[in-house]
Short mmCIF file of C-alpha atoms in Angstrom, two decimals:
data_model
loop_
_atom_site.label_atom_id
_atom_site.label_comp_id
_atom_site.label_asym_id
_atom_site.label_seq_id
_atom_site.Cartn_x
_atom_site.Cartn_y
_atom_site.Cartn_z
CA UNK A 1 -11.99 -29.47 -43.20
CA UNK A 2 -14.75 -27.38 -44.79
CA UNK A 3 -15.19 -25.42 -41.55
CA UNK A 4 -11.42 -24.83 -41.32
CA UNK A 5 -11.26 -23.57 -44.92
CA UNK A 6 -14.18 -21.28 -44.21
CA UNK A 7 -12.44 -19.79 -41.15
CA UNK A 8 -9.21 -19.23 -43.07
CA UNK A 9 -11.05 -17.26 -45.76
CA UNK A 10 -12.99 -15.25 -43.17
CA UNK A 11 -9.94 -14.33 -41.10
CA UNK A 12 -7.69 -13.25 -44.00
CA UNK A 13 -6.88 -9.51 -43.69
CA UNK A 14 -9.95 -9.08 -41.52
CA UNK A 15 -9.18 -7.73 -38.02
CA UNK A 16 -12.82 -7.57 -37.00
CA UNK A 17 -13.56 -11.23 -37.73
CA UNK A 18 -10.19 -12.36 -36.36
CA UNK A 19 -10.77 -10.55 -33.05
CA UNK A 20 -14.11 -12.30 -32.77
CA UNK A 21 -12.74 -15.77 -33.61
CA UNK A 22 -10.01 -15.55 -30.96
CA UNK A 23 -12.60 -15.54 -28.20
CA UNK A 24 -14.99 -18.17 -29.59
CA UNK A 25 -15.49 -21.16 -27.28
CA UNK A 26 -16.17 -24.66 -28.61
CA UNK A 27 -17.06 -27.14 -25.86
CA UNK A 28 -15.22 -24.98 -23.33
CA UNK A 29 -12.10 -24.67 -25.47
CA UNK A 30 -10.92 -21.53 -27.30
CA UNK A 31 -10.96 -21.77 -31.10
CA UNK A 32 -7.20 -20.98 -31.52
CA UNK A 33 -6.43 -23.93 -29.18
CA UNK A 34 -8.50 -26.19 -31.40
CA UNK A 35 -6.57 -24.96 -34.45
CA UNK A 36 -3.31 -25.73 -32.60
CA UNK A 37 -4.46 -29.33 -31.98
CA UNK A 38 -5.13 -29.66 -35.70
CA UNK A 39 -1.51 -28.72 -36.43
CA UNK A 40 -0.18 -31.91 -34.89
CA UNK A 41 1.88 -34.22 -37.08
CA UNK A 42 -0.60 -37.10 -36.88
CA UNK A 43 -3.33 -35.03 -38.57
CA UNK A 44 -3.80 -35.05 -42.37
CA UNK A 45 -1.44 -32.62 -44.13
CA UNK A 46 -4.29 -30.57 -45.57
CA UNK A 47 -5.66 -30.09 -42.05
CA UNK A 48 -2.26 -29.06 -40.66
CA UNK A 49 -1.77 -26.55 -43.49
CA UNK A 50 -5.21 -25.01 -43.25
CA UNK A 51 -5.09 -24.62 -39.45
CA UNK A 52 -1.67 -23.00 -39.84
CA UNK A 53 -3.28 -20.60 -42.32
CA UNK A 54 -6.08 -19.74 -39.88
CA UNK A 55 -3.58 -18.95 -37.11
CA UNK A 56 -1.34 -17.04 -39.53
CA UNK A 57 -4.19 -14.86 -40.79
CA UNK A 58 -5.44 -14.18 -37.26
CA UNK A 59 -1.91 -13.20 -36.25
CA UNK A 60 -1.46 -10.87 -39.25
CA UNK A 61 -4.85 -9.30 -38.54
CA UNK A 62 -3.60 -8.40 -35.05
CA UNK A 63 -5.76 -10.86 -33.09
CA UNK A 64 -2.85 -13.06 -31.94
CA UNK A 65 0.50 -11.60 -30.87
CA UNK A 66 3.56 -12.54 -32.93
CA UNK A 67 5.34 -13.74 -29.77
CA UNK A 68 2.45 -15.98 -28.69
CA UNK A 69 3.49 -19.62 -28.19
CA UNK A 70 0.84 -20.84 -30.61
CA UNK A 71 2.67 -18.89 -33.36
CA UNK A 72 6.32 -19.33 -32.34
CA UNK A 73 6.20 -22.94 -31.14
CA UNK A 74 3.34 -24.37 -33.23
CA UNK A 75 2.36 -22.47 -36.40
CA UNK A 76 5.83 -21.43 -37.58
CA UNK A 77 7.45 -24.90 -37.16
CA UNK A 78 4.44 -26.54 -38.86
CA UNK A 79 4.82 -24.25 -41.91
CA UNK A 80 8.57 -24.90 -42.08
CA UNK A 81 7.80 -28.64 -42.08
CA UNK A 82 5.55 -28.07 -45.10
CA UNK A 83 8.57 -26.79 -47.05
CA UNK A 84 10.53 -30.02 -46.75
CA UNK A 85 11.34 -32.45 -49.55
CA UNK A 86 8.95 -35.06 -48.16
CA UNK A 87 5.92 -32.92 -48.99
CA UNK A 88 4.10 -32.75 -52.32
CA UNK A 89 5.00 -29.82 -54.55
CA UNK A 90 1.58 -28.16 -54.00
CA UNK A 91 2.02 -28.41 -50.24
CA UNK A 92 5.51 -26.94 -50.42
CA UNK A 93 4.23 -23.98 -52.42
CA UNK A 94 1.41 -23.29 -49.97
CA UNK A 95 3.65 -23.79 -46.93
CA UNK A 96 6.30 -21.36 -48.18
CA UNK A 97 3.80 -18.69 -49.25
CA UNK A 98 1.92 -18.83 -45.94
CA UNK A 99 5.17 -18.69 -43.96
CA UNK A 100 6.33 -15.70 -46.05
CA UNK A 101 3.10 -13.91 -45.14
CA UNK A 102 3.36 -14.82 -41.43
CA UNK A 103 6.90 -13.52 -40.87
CA UNK A 104 6.84 -10.56 -43.30
CA UNK A 105 6.37 -7.76 -40.72
CA UNK A 106 8.21 -9.27 -37.74
CA UNK A 107 11.99 -9.43 -37.42
CA UNK A 108 11.90 -11.85 -34.49
CA UNK A 109 9.86 -14.40 -36.44
CA UNK A 110 12.22 -13.93 -39.40
CA UNK A 111 15.17 -14.82 -37.16
CA UNK A 112 13.44 -17.86 -35.69
CA UNK A 113 12.35 -19.15 -39.12
CA UNK A 114 15.83 -18.68 -40.57
CA UNK A 115 17.33 -21.11 -38.04
CA UNK A 116 14.50 -23.68 -38.06
CA UNK A 117 15.27 -26.96 -39.88
CA UNK A 118 17.87 -25.37 -42.21
CA UNK A 119 15.03 -23.54 -43.96
CA UNK A 120 17.31 -21.36 -46.11
CA UNK A 121 19.06 -24.38 -47.63
CA UNK A 122 15.78 -26.28 -47.89
CA UNK A 123 14.33 -23.54 -50.11
CA UNK A 124 17.24 -23.84 -52.55
CA UNK A 125 15.70 -27.17 -53.52
CA UNK A 126 12.64 -25.32 -54.87
CA UNK A 127 14.68 -24.37 -57.93
CA UNK A 128 15.46 -27.95 -58.95
CA UNK A 129 12.21 -28.71 -60.77
CA UNK A 130 11.60 -30.21 -63.21
CA UNK A 131 14.49 -32.50 -62.37
CA UNK A 132 16.33 -34.26 -65.19
CA UNK A 133 15.67 -37.68 -63.63
CA UNK A 134 11.90 -37.36 -63.83
CA UNK A 135 12.19 -36.38 -67.49
CA UNK A 136 13.47 -39.82 -68.44
CA UNK A 137 11.33 -41.98 -66.23
CA UNK A 138 7.88 -40.54 -66.18
CA UNK A 139 6.16 -38.18 -68.65
CA UNK A 140 3.19 -37.63 -66.38
CA UNK A 141 5.48 -36.67 -63.52
CA UNK A 142 7.39 -34.26 -65.77
CA UNK A 143 4.16 -32.54 -66.75
CA UNK A 144 3.23 -32.14 -63.09
CA UNK A 145 6.72 -30.80 -62.22
CA UNK A 146 6.67 -28.28 -65.05
CA UNK A 147 3.31 -26.98 -63.97
CA UNK A 148 4.56 -26.41 -60.44
CA UNK A 149 8.07 -25.19 -61.27
CA UNK A 150 6.92 -21.56 -61.65
CA UNK A 151 4.89 -21.70 -58.46
CA UNK A 152 7.79 -23.20 -56.53
CA UNK A 153 10.21 -20.51 -57.67
CA UNK A 154 7.70 -17.80 -56.91
CA UNK A 155 7.10 -19.19 -53.41
CA UNK A 156 10.84 -19.50 -52.68
CA UNK A 157 11.50 -15.90 -53.80
CA UNK A 158 8.62 -14.65 -51.66
CA UNK A 159 9.89 -16.47 -48.59
CA UNK A 160 13.48 -15.32 -49.13
CA UNK A 161 12.17 -11.74 -49.45
CA UNK A 162 10.37 -12.02 -46.10
CA UNK A 163 13.29 -13.73 -44.38
CA UNK A 164 15.75 -11.06 -45.51
CA UNK A 165 13.52 -8.04 -44.92
CA UNK A 166 15.39 -6.73 -41.87
CA UNK A 167 18.31 -8.81 -40.69
CA UNK A 168 21.78 -8.39 -42.19
CA UNK A 169 23.01 -11.89 -41.22
CA UNK A 170 19.99 -13.58 -42.79
CA UNK A 171 20.55 -11.68 -46.05
CA UNK A 172 24.16 -12.85 -46.06
CA UNK A 173 23.05 -16.47 -45.54
CA UNK A 174 20.54 -16.25 -48.39
CA UNK A 175 23.08 -14.78 -50.80
CA UNK A 176 25.65 -17.41 -49.87
CA UNK A 177 23.20 -20.23 -50.66
CA UNK A 178 24.20 -22.13 -53.82
CA UNK A 179 23.97 -19.88 -56.94
CA UNK A 180 21.30 -17.77 -55.30
CA UNK A 181 22.19 -14.46 -56.98
CA UNK A 182 22.26 -16.17 -60.39
CA UNK A 183 18.86 -17.69 -59.71
CA UNK A 184 17.33 -14.37 -58.72
CA UNK A 185 18.84 -12.61 -61.74
CA UNK A 186 17.44 -15.36 -63.98
CA UNK A 187 14.08 -14.89 -62.27
CA UNK A 188 14.03 -11.25 -63.42
CA UNK A 189 13.62 -12.30 -67.04
CA UNK A 190 11.19 -15.21 -66.60
CA UNK A 191 8.11 -15.33 -68.78
CA UNK A 192 5.76 -15.58 -65.79
CA UNK A 193 4.90 -12.12 -64.41
CA UNK A 194 4.32 -13.62 -60.95
CA UNK A 195 7.81 -15.14 -60.82
CA UNK A 196 9.33 -11.87 -62.09
CA UNK A 197 7.51 -9.91 -59.41
CA UNK A 198 8.61 -12.32 -56.67
CA UNK A 199 12.24 -12.20 -57.91
CA UNK A 200 12.22 -8.38 -57.92
CA UNK A 201 10.75 -8.36 -54.40
CA UNK A 202 13.43 -10.75 -53.25
CA UNK A 203 16.21 -8.60 -54.73
CA UNK A 204 14.65 -5.45 -53.28
CA UNK A 205 14.68 -7.03 -49.84
CA UNK A 206 18.37 -7.97 -50.22
CA UNK A 207 19.24 -4.53 -51.64
CA UNK A 208 18.52 -2.96 -48.24
CA UNK A 209 22.00 -4.12 -47.23
CA UNK A 210 24.90 -1.72 -47.73
CA UNK A 211 27.33 -4.63 -47.59
CA UNK A 212 25.51 -6.58 -50.32
CA UNK A 213 25.13 -3.51 -52.57
CA UNK A 214 28.89 -3.14 -52.47
CA UNK A 215 29.66 -6.83 -53.10
CA UNK A 216 27.22 -9.42 -54.48
CA UNK A 217 25.10 -6.87 -56.34
CA UNK A 218 28.21 -5.58 -58.03
CA UNK A 219 29.69 -9.04 -58.80
CA UNK A 220 26.48 -10.08 -60.53
CA UNK A 221 25.87 -6.72 -62.29
CA UNK A 222 22.29 -6.89 -61.00
CA UNK A 223 21.61 -3.41 -62.38
CA UNK A 224 21.63 -4.71 -65.99
CA UNK A 225 18.61 -7.05 -65.81
CA UNK A 226 16.94 -4.56 -63.46
CA UNK A 227 17.14 -1.75 -66.04
CA UNK A 228 15.65 -4.20 -68.55
CA UNK A 229 12.78 -5.02 -66.18
CA UNK A 230 12.07 -1.29 -65.86
CA UNK A 231 11.60 -0.82 -69.62
CA UNK A 232 8.08 -2.20 -70.02
CA UNK A 233 6.83 -3.94 -66.91
CA UNK A 234 3.35 -3.83 -65.37
CA UNK A 235 2.95 -1.26 -62.57
CA UNK A 236 3.19 -3.72 -59.67
CA UNK A 237 6.65 -4.81 -60.87
CA UNK A 238 7.66 -1.22 -61.69
CA UNK A 239 6.92 -0.05 -58.14
CA UNK A 240 9.21 -2.66 -56.55
CA UNK A 241 11.90 -2.45 -59.26
CA UNK A 242 12.07 1.35 -59.00
CA UNK A 243 12.29 1.11 -55.18
CA UNK A 244 15.27 -1.13 -55.65
CA UNK A 245 16.81 1.27 -58.13
CA UNK A 246 16.65 3.94 -55.38
CA UNK A 247 18.91 1.69 -53.27
CA UNK A 248 21.30 1.00 -56.16
CA UNK A 249 21.69 4.76 -56.67
CA UNK A 250 22.86 5.55 -53.13
CA UNK A 251 26.21 7.30 -53.20
CA UNK A 252 28.20 4.36 -51.81
CA UNK A 253 26.83 1.88 -54.33
CA UNK A 254 29.29 0.92 -57.09
CA UNK A 255 26.37 0.34 -59.50
CA UNK A 256 25.59 4.08 -59.55
CA UNK A 257 27.95 4.91 -62.46
CA UNK A 258 26.89 2.18 -64.93
CA UNK A 259 23.21 2.84 -64.17
CA UNK A 260 23.69 6.51 -65.05
CA UNK A 261 25.39 5.58 -68.29
CA UNK A 262 22.55 3.28 -69.32
CA UNK A 263 19.97 6.06 -69.56
CA UNK A 264 18.52 5.99 -66.06
CA UNK A 265 17.92 9.75 -65.91
CA UNK A 266 15.34 9.73 -68.74
CA UNK A 267 13.72 6.59 -67.38
CA UNK A 268 13.29 8.10 -63.89
CA UNK A 269 12.09 11.45 -65.20
CA UNK A 270 9.49 9.44 -67.11
CA UNK A 271 8.35 7.75 -63.89
CA UNK A 272 7.75 11.15 -62.23
CA UNK A 273 4.98 11.72 -64.79
CA UNK A 274 3.16 8.50 -63.90
CA UNK A 275 -0.48 8.51 -62.78
CA UNK A 276 0.56 6.14 -59.99
CA UNK A 277 1.76 8.12 -56.92
CA UNK A 278 4.06 5.27 -55.79
CA UNK A 279 5.91 5.47 -59.12
CA UNK A 280 6.15 9.27 -58.94
CA UNK A 281 7.65 8.99 -55.46
CA UNK A 282 10.20 6.35 -56.52
CA UNK A 283 11.17 8.25 -59.66
CA UNK A 284 11.87 11.45 -57.76
CA UNK A 285 13.46 9.58 -54.83
CA UNK A 286 15.91 7.84 -57.16
CA UNK A 287 16.76 11.20 -58.79
CA UNK A 288 17.30 12.65 -55.31
CA UNK A 289 19.76 9.84 -54.47
CA UNK A 290 21.43 10.31 -57.84
CA UNK A 291 21.93 14.05 -57.25
CA UNK A 292 23.47 13.56 -53.80
CA UNK A 293 27.09 14.79 -53.90
CA UNK A 294 27.01 14.35 -57.68
CA UNK A 295 29.15 16.22 -60.16
CA UNK A 296 27.80 19.25 -61.99
CA UNK A 297 27.23 17.33 -65.25
CA UNK A 298 24.85 14.82 -63.63
CA UNK A 299 22.92 17.63 -61.95
CA UNK A 300 22.60 19.46 -65.27
CA UNK A 301 21.39 16.24 -66.93
CA UNK A 302 18.72 15.78 -64.28
CA UNK A 303 17.48 19.37 -64.60
CA UNK A 304 17.44 19.19 -68.37
CA UNK A 305 15.62 15.83 -68.56
CA UNK A 306 13.13 16.68 -65.82
CA UNK A 307 12.43 20.22 -67.13
CA UNK A 308 11.57 23.06 -64.78
CA UNK A 309 7.87 22.74 -65.66
CA UNK A 310 7.82 19.17 -64.38
CA UNK A 311 9.83 20.13 -61.28
CA UNK A 312 7.20 22.73 -60.36
CA UNK A 313 4.37 20.34 -61.14
CA UNK A 314 5.94 17.94 -58.62
CA UNK A 315 6.26 20.74 -56.07
CA UNK A 316 2.49 21.16 -56.20
CA UNK A 317 1.79 17.39 -56.20
CA UNK A 318 -1.11 16.30 -54.02
CA UNK A 319 0.99 13.45 -52.60
CA UNK A 320 3.03 14.61 -49.60
CA UNK A 321 5.79 12.04 -50.23
CA UNK A 322 6.28 13.35 -53.77
CA UNK A 323 6.56 16.91 -52.47
CA UNK A 324 9.09 15.95 -49.75
CA UNK A 325 11.29 13.97 -52.15
CA UNK A 326 11.17 16.78 -54.74
CA UNK A 327 12.35 19.23 -52.08
CA UNK A 328 15.09 16.72 -51.22
CA UNK A 329 16.11 16.63 -54.89
CA UNK A 330 16.27 20.44 -55.02
CA UNK A 331 18.33 20.50 -51.86
CA UNK A 332 20.80 17.96 -53.31
CA UNK A 333 21.00 19.85 -56.61
CA UNK A 334 21.72 23.08 -54.71
CA UNK A 335 24.77 21.93 -52.79
CA UNK A 336 28.44 22.98 -53.16
CA UNK A 337 28.96 26.61 -54.02
CA UNK A 338 29.83 26.55 -57.75
CA UNK A 339 26.80 24.29 -58.40
CA UNK A 340 24.49 26.56 -56.40
CA UNK A 341 25.63 29.63 -58.35
CA UNK A 342 25.42 27.84 -61.70
CA UNK A 343 21.90 26.47 -61.16
CA UNK A 344 20.60 29.73 -59.65
CA UNK A 345 22.01 31.72 -62.57
CA UNK A 346 19.87 29.72 -65.00
CA UNK A 347 16.84 28.73 -62.88
CA UNK A 348 16.99 31.23 -60.02
CA UNK A 349 13.80 33.13 -60.74
CA UNK A 350 11.64 30.01 -60.94
CA UNK A 351 13.22 28.38 -57.88
CA UNK A 352 12.65 31.51 -55.77
CA UNK A 353 9.02 31.56 -56.94
CA UNK A 354 8.55 27.94 -55.93
CA UNK A 355 10.13 28.54 -52.51
CA UNK A 356 7.84 31.53 -51.94
CA UNK A 357 4.75 29.55 -52.87
CA UNK A 358 5.58 26.72 -50.49
CA UNK A 359 6.38 29.02 -47.57
CA UNK A 360 3.04 30.77 -48.13
CA UNK A 361 1.04 27.57 -48.56
CA UNK A 362 -0.73 25.36 -46.04
CA UNK A 363 2.10 22.88 -45.50
CA UNK A 364 3.30 20.88 -42.51
CA UNK A 365 6.42 21.68 -40.45
CA UNK A 366 8.63 19.14 -42.29
CA UNK A 367 7.83 20.63 -45.71
CA UNK A 368 8.55 24.18 -44.55
CA UNK A 369 11.74 23.09 -42.79
CA UNK A 370 13.05 21.44 -46.00
CA UNK A 371 12.16 24.58 -47.95
CA UNK A 372 14.03 26.86 -45.51
CA UNK A 373 17.03 24.50 -45.76
CA UNK A 374 16.96 24.98 -49.55
CA UNK A 375 17.01 28.75 -48.94
CA UNK A 376 19.97 28.30 -46.58
CA UNK A 377 21.80 26.44 -49.38
CA UNK A 378 21.03 29.27 -51.80
CA UNK A 379 22.30 31.74 -49.18
CA UNK A 380 25.57 29.79 -49.17
CA UNK A 381 26.19 30.56 -52.86
CA UNK A 382 28.49 33.43 -53.87
CA UNK A 383 26.33 35.14 -56.47
CA UNK A 384 23.15 33.23 -55.53
CA UNK A 385 22.97 35.20 -52.24
CA UNK A 386 21.82 38.27 -54.15
CA UNK A 387 18.63 36.51 -55.20
CA UNK A 388 17.66 36.44 -51.52
CA UNK A 389 19.04 39.86 -50.57
CA UNK A 390 17.15 41.61 -53.38
CA UNK A 391 13.90 39.80 -52.56
CA UNK A 392 12.27 41.64 -49.65
CA UNK A 393 9.35 39.24 -49.61
CA UNK A 394 11.66 36.26 -48.93
CA UNK A 395 13.64 38.23 -46.32
CA UNK A 396 10.42 39.01 -44.45
CA UNK A 397 9.51 35.33 -44.54
CA UNK A 398 12.89 34.32 -43.08
CA UNK A 399 12.36 36.92 -40.36
CA UNK A 400 8.87 35.55 -39.65
CA UNK A 401 10.18 31.97 -39.28
CA UNK A 402 12.94 33.12 -36.91
CA UNK A 403 10.15 34.02 -34.50
CA UNK A 404 8.02 30.94 -35.21
CA UNK A 405 6.73 28.77 -32.36
CA UNK A 406 8.44 25.68 -33.78
CA UNK A 407 12.17 25.31 -32.99
CA UNK A 408 12.91 23.32 -36.16
CA UNK A 409 11.72 26.21 -38.33
CA UNK A 410 13.55 28.79 -36.21
CA UNK A 411 16.79 26.83 -36.63
CA UNK A 412 16.35 26.49 -40.39
CA UNK A 413 15.69 30.25 -40.70
CA UNK A 414 18.79 30.91 -38.56
CA UNK A 415 20.91 28.92 -41.06
CA UNK A 416 19.75 31.28 -43.82
CA UNK A 417 20.72 34.34 -41.78
CA UNK A 418 24.11 32.91 -40.75
CA UNK A 419 25.01 32.20 -44.38
CA UNK A 420 24.00 35.73 -45.41
CA UNK A 421 25.98 37.58 -42.74
CA UNK A 422 29.15 35.44 -42.67
CA UNK A 423 32.04 37.88 -42.33
CA UNK A 424 34.77 36.54 -44.58
CA UNK A 425 32.62 36.89 -47.67
CA UNK A 426 32.41 39.73 -50.13
CA UNK A 427 29.61 42.18 -49.48
CA UNK A 428 28.94 40.85 -45.98
CA UNK A 429 28.97 44.39 -44.52
CA UNK A 430 26.11 45.62 -46.75
CA UNK A 431 24.13 42.45 -46.08
CA UNK A 432 24.62 42.82 -42.32
CA UNK A 433 23.45 46.45 -42.44
CA UNK A 434 20.34 45.65 -44.47
CA UNK A 435 19.38 42.81 -42.10
CA UNK A 436 20.03 45.01 -39.04
CA UNK A 437 17.66 47.63 -40.45
CA UNK A 438 15.03 44.91 -40.82
CA UNK A 439 15.26 44.13 -37.08
CA UNK A 440 17.11 40.83 -37.44
CA UNK A 441 19.71 41.73 -34.78
CA UNK A 442 16.97 42.35 -32.21
CA UNK A 443 15.54 38.90 -32.93
CA UNK A 444 19.04 37.37 -32.59
CA UNK A 445 19.40 38.94 -29.12
CA UNK A 446 16.03 37.49 -28.15
CA UNK A 447 16.98 34.04 -29.49
CA UNK A 448 20.31 34.06 -27.66
CA UNK A 449 18.20 33.80 -24.46
CA UNK A 450 16.29 30.79 -25.83
CA UNK A 451 15.83 27.75 -23.53
CA UNK A 452 16.75 25.59 -26.57
CA UNK A 453 20.55 25.26 -26.35
CA UNK A 454 20.98 24.64 -30.07
CA UNK A 455 19.05 27.77 -31.03
CA UNK A 456 20.76 29.82 -28.38
CA UNK A 457 24.26 28.79 -29.63
CA UNK A 458 23.41 29.53 -33.27
CA UNK A 459 22.06 32.98 -32.34
CA UNK A 460 25.22 33.81 -30.34
CA UNK A 461 27.40 32.70 -33.25
CA UNK A 462 25.46 34.94 -35.62
CA UNK A 463 25.76 37.91 -33.26
CA UNK A 464 29.55 37.40 -33.19
CA UNK A 465 29.58 38.01 -36.94
CA UNK A 466 28.22 41.47 -36.23
CA UNK A 467 30.90 42.14 -33.60
CA UNK A 468 33.86 40.83 -35.59
#
């Protein structure tokens, strides 16, 4: 037992040690095979659990494949057995937590676990402690149950979160288990931080489902306790809770309206100022989802609460994810013509400065592509167009990217040009003439011969605007 415990500690999140252990021979037998023998039902429970941990940790460290028989046919079923009513509460906690860790990254293992021994229903039993019967009969037993009640709930939430991480049918099964949504919502306001965190993780996992966001999440007004959790939680809870808020703010989610009304904009703008990059990303990501196809009032609220200074601070953030999501937010704010004109009339100068800085900076293709798409949106405005047409520096940059070696950037620059020269719009003749003088038409002719069919079509379409 001592040797087993030692191996489990050594192998945990340690690829180097795990790779070594896999090939160790003991009396001509490989170490993992010895662990498998120790999983058998006739061995002491502690031995079964600890060997299952060793194999789990070696698997998570990449030393044993997730589809290896010793995982699928031995370790996983052993851990499910540990979750059953026959086991002691401590064993059930350890079994569920280890199983949650084993299946977390692998959808196939999640599917297998979900149909082994009615695991999903078996976990519902974790919420029934302390039971009313034990209260009457046995004070000592009640004390023991109370002590483990938190741990049991935490373990069940963790395992549900892992089970539901990827598969839509499994999520549905979890949510349809007796009172499950009520239990998770109750978990959000528990005194124990660990239980709260596990409940938020569980909800976050389930919130990846469009179907559930539209139904169960709405029926149980999950957004209310979630907004409460976001008020003053420790960072580890904030990161998961704000990730979940991003999902609840997607445009098809019915929770979007009430969340907006309960002061989410200020809360999220606050997160973008966090020291923690994960919180900055989630804050800006949620605002980006909120701005998608939103009405003018919401967009104005976001801009006012965030402030242009903060927007530009985020555009020079050292974290690439923050930068990408901030560009996504700008792109969503600058969509539909009246909105584009309105925002550019008040913030145009600063936005054009930011765009210039990014196009001049040392940024990757994706960042520059997003930035050119923002320019294309501005070029789609009625009055906003002038901010591009009167800015020779920006026009030269668009011209430069039309001849870039990367097709994505060429296409994005083409969108800008197409929006500027579109015939039906007022002033298109002057814009066409100015761009012709800059040599844009020559580039369009060149691009219409491009081997890339998409680019070639767009260039031909643009040239037709000149002929019309």
